[in-house]
Tab-separated table of C-alpha atoms in Angstrom:
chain	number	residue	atom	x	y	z
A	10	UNK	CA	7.637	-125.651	-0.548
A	11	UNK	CA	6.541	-128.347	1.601
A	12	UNK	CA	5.957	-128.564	5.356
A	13	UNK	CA	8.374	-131.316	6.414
A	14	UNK	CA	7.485	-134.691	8.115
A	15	UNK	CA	10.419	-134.760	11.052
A	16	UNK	CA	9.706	-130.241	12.040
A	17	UNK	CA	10.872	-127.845	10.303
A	18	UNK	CA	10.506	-126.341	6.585
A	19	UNK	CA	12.061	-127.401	3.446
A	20	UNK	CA	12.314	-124.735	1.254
A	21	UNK	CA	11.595	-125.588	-2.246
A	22	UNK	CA	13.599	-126.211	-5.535
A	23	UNK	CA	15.081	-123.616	-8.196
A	24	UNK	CA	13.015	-121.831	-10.354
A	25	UNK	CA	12.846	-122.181	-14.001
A	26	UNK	CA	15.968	-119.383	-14.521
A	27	UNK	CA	17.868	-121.180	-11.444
A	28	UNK	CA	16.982	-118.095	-8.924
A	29	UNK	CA	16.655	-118.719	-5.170
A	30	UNK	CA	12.906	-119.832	-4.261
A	31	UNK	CA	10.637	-117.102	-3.272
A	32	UNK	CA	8.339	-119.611	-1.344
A	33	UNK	CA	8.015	-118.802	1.984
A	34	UNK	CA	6.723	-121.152	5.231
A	35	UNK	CA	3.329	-120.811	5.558
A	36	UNK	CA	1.888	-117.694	7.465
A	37	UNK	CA	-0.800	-117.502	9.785
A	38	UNK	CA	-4.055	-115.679	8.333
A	39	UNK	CA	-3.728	-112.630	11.109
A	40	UNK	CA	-0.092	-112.291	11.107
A	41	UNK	CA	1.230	-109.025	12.375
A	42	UNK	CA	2.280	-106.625	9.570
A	43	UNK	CA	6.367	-107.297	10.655
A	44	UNK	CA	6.085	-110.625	9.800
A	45	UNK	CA	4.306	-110.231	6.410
A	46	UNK	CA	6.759	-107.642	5.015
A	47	UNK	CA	9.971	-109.744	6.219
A	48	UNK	CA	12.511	-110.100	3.343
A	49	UNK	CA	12.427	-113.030	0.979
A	50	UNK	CA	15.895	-112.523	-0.455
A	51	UNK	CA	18.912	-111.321	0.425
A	52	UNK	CA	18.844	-108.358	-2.439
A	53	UNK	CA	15.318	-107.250	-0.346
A	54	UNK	CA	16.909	-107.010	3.155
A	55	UNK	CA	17.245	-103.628	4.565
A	56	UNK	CA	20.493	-102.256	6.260
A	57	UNK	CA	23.284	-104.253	8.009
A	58	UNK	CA	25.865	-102.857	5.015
A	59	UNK	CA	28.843	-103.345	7.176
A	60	UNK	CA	27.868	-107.024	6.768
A	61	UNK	CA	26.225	-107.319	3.637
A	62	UNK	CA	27.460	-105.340	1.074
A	63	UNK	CA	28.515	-107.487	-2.103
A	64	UNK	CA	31.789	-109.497	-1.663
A	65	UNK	CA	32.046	-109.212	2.051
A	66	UNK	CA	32.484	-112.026	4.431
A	67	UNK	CA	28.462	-112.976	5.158
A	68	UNK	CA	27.439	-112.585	1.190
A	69	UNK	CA	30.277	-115.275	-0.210
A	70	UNK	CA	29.123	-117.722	2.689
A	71	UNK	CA	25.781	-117.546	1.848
A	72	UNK	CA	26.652	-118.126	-2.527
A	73	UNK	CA	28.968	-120.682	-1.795
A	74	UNK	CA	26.322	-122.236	0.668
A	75	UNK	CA	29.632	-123.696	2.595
A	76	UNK	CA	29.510	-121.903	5.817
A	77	UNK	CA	29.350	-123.653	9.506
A	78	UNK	CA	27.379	-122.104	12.583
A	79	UNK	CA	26.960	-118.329	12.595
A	80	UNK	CA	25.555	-116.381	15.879
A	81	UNK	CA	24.281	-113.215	15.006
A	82	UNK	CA	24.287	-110.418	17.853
A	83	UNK	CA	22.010	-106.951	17.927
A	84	UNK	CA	19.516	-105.466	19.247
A	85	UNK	CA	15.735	-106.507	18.897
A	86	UNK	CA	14.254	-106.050	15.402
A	87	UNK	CA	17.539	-105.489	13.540
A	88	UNK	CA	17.058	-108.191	11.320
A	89	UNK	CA	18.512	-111.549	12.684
A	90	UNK	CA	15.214	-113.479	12.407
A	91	UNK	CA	14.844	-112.339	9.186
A	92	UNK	CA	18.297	-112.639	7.817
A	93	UNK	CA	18.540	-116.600	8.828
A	94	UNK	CA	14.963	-117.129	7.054
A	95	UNK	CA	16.509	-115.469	3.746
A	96	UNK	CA	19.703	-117.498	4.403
A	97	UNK	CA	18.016	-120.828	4.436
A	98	UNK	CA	16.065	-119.905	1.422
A	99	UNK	CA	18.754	-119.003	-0.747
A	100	UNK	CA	20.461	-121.950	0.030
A	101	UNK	CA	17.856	-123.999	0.172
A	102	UNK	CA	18.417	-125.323	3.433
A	103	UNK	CA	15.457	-126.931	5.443
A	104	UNK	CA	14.666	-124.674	8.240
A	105	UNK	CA	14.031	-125.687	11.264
A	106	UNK	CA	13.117	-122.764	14.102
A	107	UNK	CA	12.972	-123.042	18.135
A	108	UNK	CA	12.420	-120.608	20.783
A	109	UNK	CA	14.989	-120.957	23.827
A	110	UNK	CA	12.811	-119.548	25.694
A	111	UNK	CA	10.265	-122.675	25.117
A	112	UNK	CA	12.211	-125.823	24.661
A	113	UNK	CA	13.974	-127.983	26.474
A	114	UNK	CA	16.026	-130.593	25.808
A	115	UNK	CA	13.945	-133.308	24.838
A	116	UNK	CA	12.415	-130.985	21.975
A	117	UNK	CA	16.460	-130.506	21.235
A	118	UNK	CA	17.295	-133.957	20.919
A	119	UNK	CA	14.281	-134.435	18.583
A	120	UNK	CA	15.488	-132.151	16.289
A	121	UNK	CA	18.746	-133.047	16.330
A	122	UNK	CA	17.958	-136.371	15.920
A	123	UNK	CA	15.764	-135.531	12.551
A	124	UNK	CA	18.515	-133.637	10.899
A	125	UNK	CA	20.944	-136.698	11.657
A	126	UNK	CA	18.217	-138.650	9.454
A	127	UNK	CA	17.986	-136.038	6.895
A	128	UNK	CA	21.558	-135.217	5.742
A	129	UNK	CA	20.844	-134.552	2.023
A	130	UNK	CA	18.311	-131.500	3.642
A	131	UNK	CA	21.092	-129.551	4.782
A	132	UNK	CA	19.189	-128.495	8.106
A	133	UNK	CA	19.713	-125.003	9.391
A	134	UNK	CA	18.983	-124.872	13.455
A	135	UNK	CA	17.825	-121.355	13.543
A	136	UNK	CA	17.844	-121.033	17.663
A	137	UNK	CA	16.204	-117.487	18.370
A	138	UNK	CA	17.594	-115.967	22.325
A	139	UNK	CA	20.417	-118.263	22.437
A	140	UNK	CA	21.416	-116.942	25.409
A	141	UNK	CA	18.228	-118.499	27.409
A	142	UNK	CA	19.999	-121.554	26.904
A	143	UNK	CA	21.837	-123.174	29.892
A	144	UNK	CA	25.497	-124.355	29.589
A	145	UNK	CA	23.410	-128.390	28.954
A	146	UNK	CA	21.603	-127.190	26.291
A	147	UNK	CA	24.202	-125.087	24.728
A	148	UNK	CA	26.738	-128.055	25.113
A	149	UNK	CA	24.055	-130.774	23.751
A	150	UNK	CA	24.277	-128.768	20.603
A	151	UNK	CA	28.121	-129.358	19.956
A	152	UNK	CA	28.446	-132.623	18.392
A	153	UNK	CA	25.913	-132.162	15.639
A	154	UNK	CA	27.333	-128.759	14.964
A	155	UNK	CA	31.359	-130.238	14.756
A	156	UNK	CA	29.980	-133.032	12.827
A	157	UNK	CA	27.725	-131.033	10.475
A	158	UNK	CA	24.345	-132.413	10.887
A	159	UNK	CA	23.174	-128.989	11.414
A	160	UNK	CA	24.199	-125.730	10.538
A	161	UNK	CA	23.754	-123.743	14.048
A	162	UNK	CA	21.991	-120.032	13.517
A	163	UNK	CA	21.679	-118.722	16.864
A	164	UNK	CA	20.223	-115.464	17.366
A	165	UNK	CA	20.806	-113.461	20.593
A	166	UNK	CA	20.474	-109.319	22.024
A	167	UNK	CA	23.061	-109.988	24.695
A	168	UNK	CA	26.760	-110.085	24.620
A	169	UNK	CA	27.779	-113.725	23.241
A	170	UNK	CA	31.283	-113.613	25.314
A	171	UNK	CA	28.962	-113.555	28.070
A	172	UNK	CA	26.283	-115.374	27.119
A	173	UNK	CA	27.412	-118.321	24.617
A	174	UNK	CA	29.681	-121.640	25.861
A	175	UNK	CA	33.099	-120.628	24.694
A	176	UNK	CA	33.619	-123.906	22.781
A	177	UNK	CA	30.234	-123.360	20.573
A	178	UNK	CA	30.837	-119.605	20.080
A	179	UNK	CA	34.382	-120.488	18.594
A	180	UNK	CA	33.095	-123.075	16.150
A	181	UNK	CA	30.930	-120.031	14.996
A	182	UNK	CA	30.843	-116.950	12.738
A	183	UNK	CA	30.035	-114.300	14.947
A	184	UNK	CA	28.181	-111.730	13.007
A	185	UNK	CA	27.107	-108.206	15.027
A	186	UNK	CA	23.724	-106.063	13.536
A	187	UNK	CA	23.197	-102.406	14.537
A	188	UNK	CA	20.051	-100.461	15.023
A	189	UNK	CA	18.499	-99.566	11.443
A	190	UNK	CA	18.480	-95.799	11.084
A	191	UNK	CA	15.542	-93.940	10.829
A	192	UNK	CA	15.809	-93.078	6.979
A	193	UNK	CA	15.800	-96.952	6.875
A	194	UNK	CA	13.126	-97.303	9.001
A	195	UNK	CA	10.811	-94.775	6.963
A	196	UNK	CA	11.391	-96.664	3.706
A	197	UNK	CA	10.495	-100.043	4.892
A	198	UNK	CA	7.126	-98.145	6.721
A	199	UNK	CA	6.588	-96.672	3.203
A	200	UNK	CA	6.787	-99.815	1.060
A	201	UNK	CA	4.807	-101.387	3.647
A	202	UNK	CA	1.856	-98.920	3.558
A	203	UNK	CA	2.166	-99.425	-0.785
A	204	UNK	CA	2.819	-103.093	-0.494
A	205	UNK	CA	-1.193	-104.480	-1.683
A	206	UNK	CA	-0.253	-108.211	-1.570
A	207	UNK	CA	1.852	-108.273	1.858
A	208	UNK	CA	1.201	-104.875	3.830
A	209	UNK	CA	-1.545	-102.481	4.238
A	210	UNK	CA	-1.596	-101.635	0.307
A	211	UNK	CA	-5.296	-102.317	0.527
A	212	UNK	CA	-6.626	-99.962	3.262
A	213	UNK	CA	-4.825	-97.173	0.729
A	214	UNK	CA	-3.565	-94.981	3.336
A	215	UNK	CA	-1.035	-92.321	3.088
A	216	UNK	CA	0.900	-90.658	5.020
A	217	UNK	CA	3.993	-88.138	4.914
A	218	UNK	CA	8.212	-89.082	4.558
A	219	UNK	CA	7.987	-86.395	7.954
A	220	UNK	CA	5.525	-88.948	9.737
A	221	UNK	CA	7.114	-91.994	8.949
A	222	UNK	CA	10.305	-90.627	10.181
A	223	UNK	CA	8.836	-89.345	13.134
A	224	UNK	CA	7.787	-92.917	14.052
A	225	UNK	CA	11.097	-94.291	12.854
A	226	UNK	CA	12.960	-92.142	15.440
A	227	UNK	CA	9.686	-93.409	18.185
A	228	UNK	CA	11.081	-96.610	17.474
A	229	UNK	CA	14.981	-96.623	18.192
A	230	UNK	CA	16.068	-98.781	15.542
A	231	UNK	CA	13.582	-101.338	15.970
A	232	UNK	CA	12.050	-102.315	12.361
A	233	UNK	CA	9.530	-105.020	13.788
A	234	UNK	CA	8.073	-102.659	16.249
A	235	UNK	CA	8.156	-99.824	13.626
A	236	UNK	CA	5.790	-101.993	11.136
A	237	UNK	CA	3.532	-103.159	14.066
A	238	UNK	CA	3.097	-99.826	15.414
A	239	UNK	CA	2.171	-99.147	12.024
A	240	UNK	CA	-0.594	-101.610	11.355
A	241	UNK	CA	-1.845	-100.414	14.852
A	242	UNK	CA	-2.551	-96.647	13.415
A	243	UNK	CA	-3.583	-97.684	10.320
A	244	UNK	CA	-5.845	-100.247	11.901
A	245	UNK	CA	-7.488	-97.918	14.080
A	246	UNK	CA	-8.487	-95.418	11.248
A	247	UNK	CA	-11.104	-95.952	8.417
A	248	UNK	CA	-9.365	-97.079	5.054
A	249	UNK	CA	-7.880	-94.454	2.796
A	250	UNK	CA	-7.665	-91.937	5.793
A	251	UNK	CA	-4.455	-90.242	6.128
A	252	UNK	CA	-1.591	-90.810	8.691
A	253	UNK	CA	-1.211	-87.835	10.185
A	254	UNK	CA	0.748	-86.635	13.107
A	255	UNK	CA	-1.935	-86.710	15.348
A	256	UNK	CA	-2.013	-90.535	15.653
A	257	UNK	CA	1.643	-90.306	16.578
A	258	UNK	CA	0.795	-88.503	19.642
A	259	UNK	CA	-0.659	-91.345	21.784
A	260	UNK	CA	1.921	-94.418	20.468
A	261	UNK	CA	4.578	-91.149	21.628
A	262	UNK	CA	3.261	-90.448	24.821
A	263	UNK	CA	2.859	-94.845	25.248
A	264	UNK	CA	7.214	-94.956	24.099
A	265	UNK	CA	9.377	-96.991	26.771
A	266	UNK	CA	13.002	-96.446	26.252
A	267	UNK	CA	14.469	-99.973	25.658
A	268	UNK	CA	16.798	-100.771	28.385
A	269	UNK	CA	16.786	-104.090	30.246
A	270	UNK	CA	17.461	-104.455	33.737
A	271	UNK	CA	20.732	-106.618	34.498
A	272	UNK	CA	21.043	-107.520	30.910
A	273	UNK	CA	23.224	-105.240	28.275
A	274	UNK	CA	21.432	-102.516	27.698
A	275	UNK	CA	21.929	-101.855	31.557
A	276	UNK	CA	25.784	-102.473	31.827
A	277	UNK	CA	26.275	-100.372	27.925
A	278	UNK	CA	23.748	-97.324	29.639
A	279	UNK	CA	25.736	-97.297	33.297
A	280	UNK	CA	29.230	-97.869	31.210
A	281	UNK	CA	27.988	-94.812	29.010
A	282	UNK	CA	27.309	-92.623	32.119
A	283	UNK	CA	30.428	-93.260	34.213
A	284	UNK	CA	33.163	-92.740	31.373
A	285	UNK	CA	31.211	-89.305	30.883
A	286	UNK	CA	31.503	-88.104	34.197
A	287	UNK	CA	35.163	-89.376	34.251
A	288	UNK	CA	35.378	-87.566	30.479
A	289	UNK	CA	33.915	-84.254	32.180
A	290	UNK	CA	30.824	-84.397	29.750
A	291	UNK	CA	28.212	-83.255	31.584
A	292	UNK	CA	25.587	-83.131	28.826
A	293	UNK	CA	26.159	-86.643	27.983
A	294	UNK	CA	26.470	-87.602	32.062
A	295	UNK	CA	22.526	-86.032	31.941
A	296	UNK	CA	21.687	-87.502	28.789
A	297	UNK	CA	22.599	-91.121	30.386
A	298	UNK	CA	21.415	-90.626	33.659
A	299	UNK	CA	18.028	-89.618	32.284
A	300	UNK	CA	18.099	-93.035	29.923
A	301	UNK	CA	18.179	-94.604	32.652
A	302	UNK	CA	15.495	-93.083	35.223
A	303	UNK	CA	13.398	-93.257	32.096
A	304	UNK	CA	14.324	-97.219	32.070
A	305	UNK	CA	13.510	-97.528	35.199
A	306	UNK	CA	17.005	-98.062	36.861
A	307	UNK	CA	16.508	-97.607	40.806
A	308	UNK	CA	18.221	-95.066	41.765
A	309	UNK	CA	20.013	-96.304	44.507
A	310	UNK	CA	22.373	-98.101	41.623
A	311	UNK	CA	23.063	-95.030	40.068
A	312	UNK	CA	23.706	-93.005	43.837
A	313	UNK	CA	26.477	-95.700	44.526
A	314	UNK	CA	27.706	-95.829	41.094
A	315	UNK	CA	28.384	-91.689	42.180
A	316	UNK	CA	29.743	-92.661	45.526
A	317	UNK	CA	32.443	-94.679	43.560
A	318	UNK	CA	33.679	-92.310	41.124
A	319	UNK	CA	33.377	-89.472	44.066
A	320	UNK	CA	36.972	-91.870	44.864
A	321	UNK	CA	37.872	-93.194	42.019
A	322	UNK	CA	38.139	-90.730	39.507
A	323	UNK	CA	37.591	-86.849	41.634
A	324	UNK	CA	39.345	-88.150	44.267
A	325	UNK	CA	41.198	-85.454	46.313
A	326	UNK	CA	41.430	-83.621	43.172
A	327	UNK	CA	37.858	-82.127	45.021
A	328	UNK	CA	37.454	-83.560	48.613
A	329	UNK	CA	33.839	-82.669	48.605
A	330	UNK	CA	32.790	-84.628	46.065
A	331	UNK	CA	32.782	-87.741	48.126
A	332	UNK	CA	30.419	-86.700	50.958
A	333	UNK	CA	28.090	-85.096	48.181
A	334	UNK	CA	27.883	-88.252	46.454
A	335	UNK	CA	26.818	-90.082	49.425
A	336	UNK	CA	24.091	-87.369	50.713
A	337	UNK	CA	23.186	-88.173	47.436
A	338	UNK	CA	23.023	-91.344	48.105
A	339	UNK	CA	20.960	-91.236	51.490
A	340	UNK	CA	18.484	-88.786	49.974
A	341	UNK	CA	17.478	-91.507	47.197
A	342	UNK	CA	16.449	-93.355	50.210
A	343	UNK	CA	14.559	-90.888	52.333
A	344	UNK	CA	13.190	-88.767	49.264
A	345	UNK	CA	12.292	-91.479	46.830
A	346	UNK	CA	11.117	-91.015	43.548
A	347	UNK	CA	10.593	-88.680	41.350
A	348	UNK	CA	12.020	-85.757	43.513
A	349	UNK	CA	15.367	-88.532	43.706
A	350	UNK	CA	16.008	-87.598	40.482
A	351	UNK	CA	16.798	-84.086	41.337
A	352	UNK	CA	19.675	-84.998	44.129
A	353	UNK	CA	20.995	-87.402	41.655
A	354	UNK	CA	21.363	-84.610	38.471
A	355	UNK	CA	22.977	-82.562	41.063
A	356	UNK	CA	25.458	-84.794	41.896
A	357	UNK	CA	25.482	-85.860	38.582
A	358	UNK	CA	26.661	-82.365	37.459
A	359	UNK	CA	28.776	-82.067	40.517
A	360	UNK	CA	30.834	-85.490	39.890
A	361	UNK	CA	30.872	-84.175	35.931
A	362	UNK	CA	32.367	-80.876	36.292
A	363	UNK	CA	34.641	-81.770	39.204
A	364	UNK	CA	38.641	-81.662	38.661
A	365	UNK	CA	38.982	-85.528	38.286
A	366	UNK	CA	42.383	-87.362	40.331
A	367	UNK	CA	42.705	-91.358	40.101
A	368	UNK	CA	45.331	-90.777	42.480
A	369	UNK	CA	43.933	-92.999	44.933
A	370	UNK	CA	43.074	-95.966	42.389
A	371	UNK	CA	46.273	-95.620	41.422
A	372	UNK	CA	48.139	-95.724	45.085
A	373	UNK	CA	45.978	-98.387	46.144
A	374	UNK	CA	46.873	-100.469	42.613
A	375	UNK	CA	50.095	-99.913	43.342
A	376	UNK	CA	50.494	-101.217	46.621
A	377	UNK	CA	48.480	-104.542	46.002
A	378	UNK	CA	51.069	-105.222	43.201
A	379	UNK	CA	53.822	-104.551	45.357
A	380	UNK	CA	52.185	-106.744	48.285
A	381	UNK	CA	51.995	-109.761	45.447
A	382	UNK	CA	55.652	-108.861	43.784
A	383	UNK	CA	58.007	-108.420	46.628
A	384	UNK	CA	58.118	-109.864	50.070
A	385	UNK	CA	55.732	-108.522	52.577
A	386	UNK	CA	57.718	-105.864	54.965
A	387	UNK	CA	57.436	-106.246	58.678
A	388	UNK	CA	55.981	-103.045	60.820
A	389	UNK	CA	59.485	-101.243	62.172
A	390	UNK	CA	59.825	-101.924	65.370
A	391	UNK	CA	59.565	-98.488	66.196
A	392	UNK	CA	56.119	-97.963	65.349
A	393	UNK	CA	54.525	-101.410	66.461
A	394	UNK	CA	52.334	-101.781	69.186
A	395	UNK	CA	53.724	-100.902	72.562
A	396	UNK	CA	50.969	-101.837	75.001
A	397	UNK	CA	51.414	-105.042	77.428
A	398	UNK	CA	54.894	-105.884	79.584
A	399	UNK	CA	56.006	-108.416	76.684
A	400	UNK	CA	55.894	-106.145	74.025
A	401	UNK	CA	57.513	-103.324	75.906
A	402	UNK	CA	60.499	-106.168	76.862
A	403	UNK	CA	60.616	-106.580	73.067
A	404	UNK	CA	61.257	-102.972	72.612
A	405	UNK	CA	58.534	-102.063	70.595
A	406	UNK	CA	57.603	-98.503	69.801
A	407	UNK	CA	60.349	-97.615	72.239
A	408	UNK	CA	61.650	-94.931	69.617
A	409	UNK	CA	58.763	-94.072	68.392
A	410	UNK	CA	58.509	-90.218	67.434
A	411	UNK	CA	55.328	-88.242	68.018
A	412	UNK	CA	54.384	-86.100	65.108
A	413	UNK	CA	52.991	-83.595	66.850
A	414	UNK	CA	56.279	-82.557	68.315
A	415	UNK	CA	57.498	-81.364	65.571
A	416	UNK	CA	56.991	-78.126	63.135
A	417	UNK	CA	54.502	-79.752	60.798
A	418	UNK	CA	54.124	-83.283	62.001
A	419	UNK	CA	56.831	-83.975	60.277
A	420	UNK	CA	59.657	-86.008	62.423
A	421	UNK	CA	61.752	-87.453	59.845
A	422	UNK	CA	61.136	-90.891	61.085
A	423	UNK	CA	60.752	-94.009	58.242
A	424	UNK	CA	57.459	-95.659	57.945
A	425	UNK	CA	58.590	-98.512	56.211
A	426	UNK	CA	61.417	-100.184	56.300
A	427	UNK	CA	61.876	-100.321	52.339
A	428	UNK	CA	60.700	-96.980	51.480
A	429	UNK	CA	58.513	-97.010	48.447
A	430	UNK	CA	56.772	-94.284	46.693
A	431	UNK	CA	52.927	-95.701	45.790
A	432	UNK	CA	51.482	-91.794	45.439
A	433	UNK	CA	51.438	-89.767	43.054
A	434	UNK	CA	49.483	-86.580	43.424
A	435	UNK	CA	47.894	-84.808	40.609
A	436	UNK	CA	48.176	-81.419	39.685
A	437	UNK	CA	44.086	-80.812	39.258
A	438	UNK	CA	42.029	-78.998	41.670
A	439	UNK	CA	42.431	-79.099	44.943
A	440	UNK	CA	45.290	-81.569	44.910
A	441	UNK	CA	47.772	-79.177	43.265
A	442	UNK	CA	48.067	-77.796	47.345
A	443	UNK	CA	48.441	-81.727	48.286
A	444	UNK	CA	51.686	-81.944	45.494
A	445	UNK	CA	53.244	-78.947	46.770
A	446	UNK	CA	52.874	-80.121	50.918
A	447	UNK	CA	54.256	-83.517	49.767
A	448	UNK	CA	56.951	-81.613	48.381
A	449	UNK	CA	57.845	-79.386	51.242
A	450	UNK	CA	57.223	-82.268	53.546
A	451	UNK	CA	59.618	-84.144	51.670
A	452	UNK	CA	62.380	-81.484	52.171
A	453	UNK	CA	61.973	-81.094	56.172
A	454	UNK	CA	61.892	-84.823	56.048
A	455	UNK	CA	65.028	-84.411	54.904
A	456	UNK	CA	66.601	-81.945	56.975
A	457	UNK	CA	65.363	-83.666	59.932
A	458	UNK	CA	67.180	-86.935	58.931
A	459	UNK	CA	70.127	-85.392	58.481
A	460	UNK	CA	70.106	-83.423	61.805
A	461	UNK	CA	69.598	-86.313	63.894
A	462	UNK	CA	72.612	-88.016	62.021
């Protein structure tokens, strides 16, 4: 393998029995253990079977070397690094790498402009947080990729509909990796701590399957932070001592729940938590909410995200539910942290267990669609505004019935002039009592039409 004039590396040629190169680029003399131990071939790479097993989609790309631009999507140390390195190397594709977070477009055109003078290479543009590129940057990339001069990899954690230029993400194979289970985890840790020529082999540590699957689980999914937290412990003992679960404790009691402010991990986590209080879950409503306080969400998100469902899902199905949700909400501000996070469990639980009515999404839905689909009604003239000499000339509210003189409030007199029905009142909770009023009301309504006939 050579290091290549115009960026970039170009892997090298074929073995003697035609295999895929095992060279690698070069690595730096310290680099961290997750680095070392990443996969050299595709037979070596751990997990992603949903993608990867033999004769799927990915796999026949990668033999018949004839696929375009491919965006892979997951979570942070899944693989995606390490699955364009081993896809450029078994294709034997010059590989050229840059950080979104760190270039610009100057260092874009460069490259592009190299792989336009270096067609035989085959260039693979692996682009690592795609989604730090701005709609220029993503759009400067378009021509080379329709054109071919580069093969696009773009690597990303965040939603690519979101993220990603429509026009580039539908010139692309969209490709998404999941979290690595733990048993997955523990066996990479394992080789790792055996592995003399790449991992920690050397030191001749050992440690039990229980421990390395304790540290799997510390790590939610993560393989790259697995193997670095790794080299950390085994780092900080003397050589051949065992790994014990004593030097989990501290790298447990140091664990941050992965969850990103305004990014996905937010909207999935808050998504999560409001369909199970509108489920009626409340263990998984507690299990959320505490993801996120963990996170550190502020809790004044998570009070008005309360407030809303208090309406839009309990609804008069349990009347109280709204002004809990919002004392909630005021004690988050007065109260603060951590004691907050007992007035939001409680309302949590509250919201959770409640009878749930979307009879008032529903009502309101319906009347905006009517307001768009039919002609907007004018106010009766009965119950428009009387006040001032030219609106009494006009005869308005002139025959106008007060409610309150009649048994029940209920006069008989028409609303609208269309009548439409835009309610419908659930039988849950405290709302069952609302169905049968409506009913009765509905009936003396009635009678009182036909008596003034």
């Amino acid at each position: 393998m050579a290091r290549d004039d115009d960026q970039g590396f170009l892997f090298g040629e074929a073995s003697d029995d035609g295999a895929a190169p095992a060279a690698a680029p070069p690595r730096a003399v310290h680099q961290p253990l997750a680095a070392r131990m990443r996969p050299r071939a595709l037979a070596e790479f751990i997990g992603q079977e949903h993608i990867l097993r033999p004769g799927s989609l990915l796999p026949r790309l990668i033999a018949s070397n004839r696929f375009g631009s491919l965006i892979f999507y997951g979570p942070p140390g899944s693989g995606k690094t390490s699955l364009a390195e081993v896809i450029a190397r078994e294709t034997r594709s010059r590989f050229v790498r840059v950080n979104a977070v760190m270039s610009n477009v100057a260092e874009l055109r460069e490259v592009l402009a190299a792989a336009r003078r270096r067609p035989e290479s085959g260039t693979i543009l692996f682009i690592d947080e795609l989604h730090r590129f701005n709609k220029s940057q993503q759009d400067l990339l378009l021509p080379d990729v329709e054109e071919g001069s580069v093969r696009l990899i773009g690597a990303t954690t965040h939603n690519p509909g979101f993220y990603v230029n429509p026009p580039l993400l539908s010139r692309s194979h969209l490709f998404r990796l999941e979290p690595l289970t733990a048993a997955q985890i523990a066996g990479v840790l394992a080789g790792a701590l055996a592995d003399e020529a790449r991992g920690l082999g050397g030191r001749g540590h050992t440690a039990d399957e229980r421990v390395l699957l304790d540290l799997a689980v510390l790590c939610d999914g993560d393989l790259r932070r697995a193997l670095n937290a790794l080299e950390v412990i085994a780092l900080s003992l003397p050589e051949r001592a065992p790994i014990t679960p004593q030097e989990l404790e501290i790298f447990a009691r140091e664990r941050r729940v992965r969850y990103d402010a305004d990014e996905d991990e937010h909207y999935d986590t808050v998504s999560a938590f409001i369909k199970s209080c509108r489920g009626g879950d409340p263990d998984a409503a507690m299990y959320w909410l505490a993801k996120m306080l963990e996170g550190g969400e502020d809790p004044r998100f998570i009070a008005r995200r309360l407030v809303i469902l208090a309406s839009e899902d309990v609804g008069l199905a349990d009347p109280q539910a709204l002004p809990l949700a919002v004392a909630a909400h005021h004690a988050c501000d007065f109260i603060g942290l951590p004691e907050a996070e007992l007035t939001l469990a409680h309302a949590t639980l509250y919201i959770a267990t409640a009878p749930k009515s979307n009879s008032a999404t529903v009502a309101l839905g319906e009347a905006h669609r009517v307001l768009k689909e039919q002609p907007v009604q004018p106010v009766p003239v009965e119950l428009r505004d009387g006040g001032g000499q030219a609106s009494k000339r006009l005869g308005h509210g002139k025959d106008y019935l007060y409610a309150h003189e009649f048994p029940e409030a209920i006069s008989g007199q028409a609303y609208l002039a269309k009548p439409l029905t835009l309610y419908q009142p659930k039988t849950a909770g405290a709302e069952a009592a609302i169905a049968e009023r409506l009913a009765r009301w509905k009936k003396l309504r009635s009678e009182r039409i036909r008596s003034a006939r």
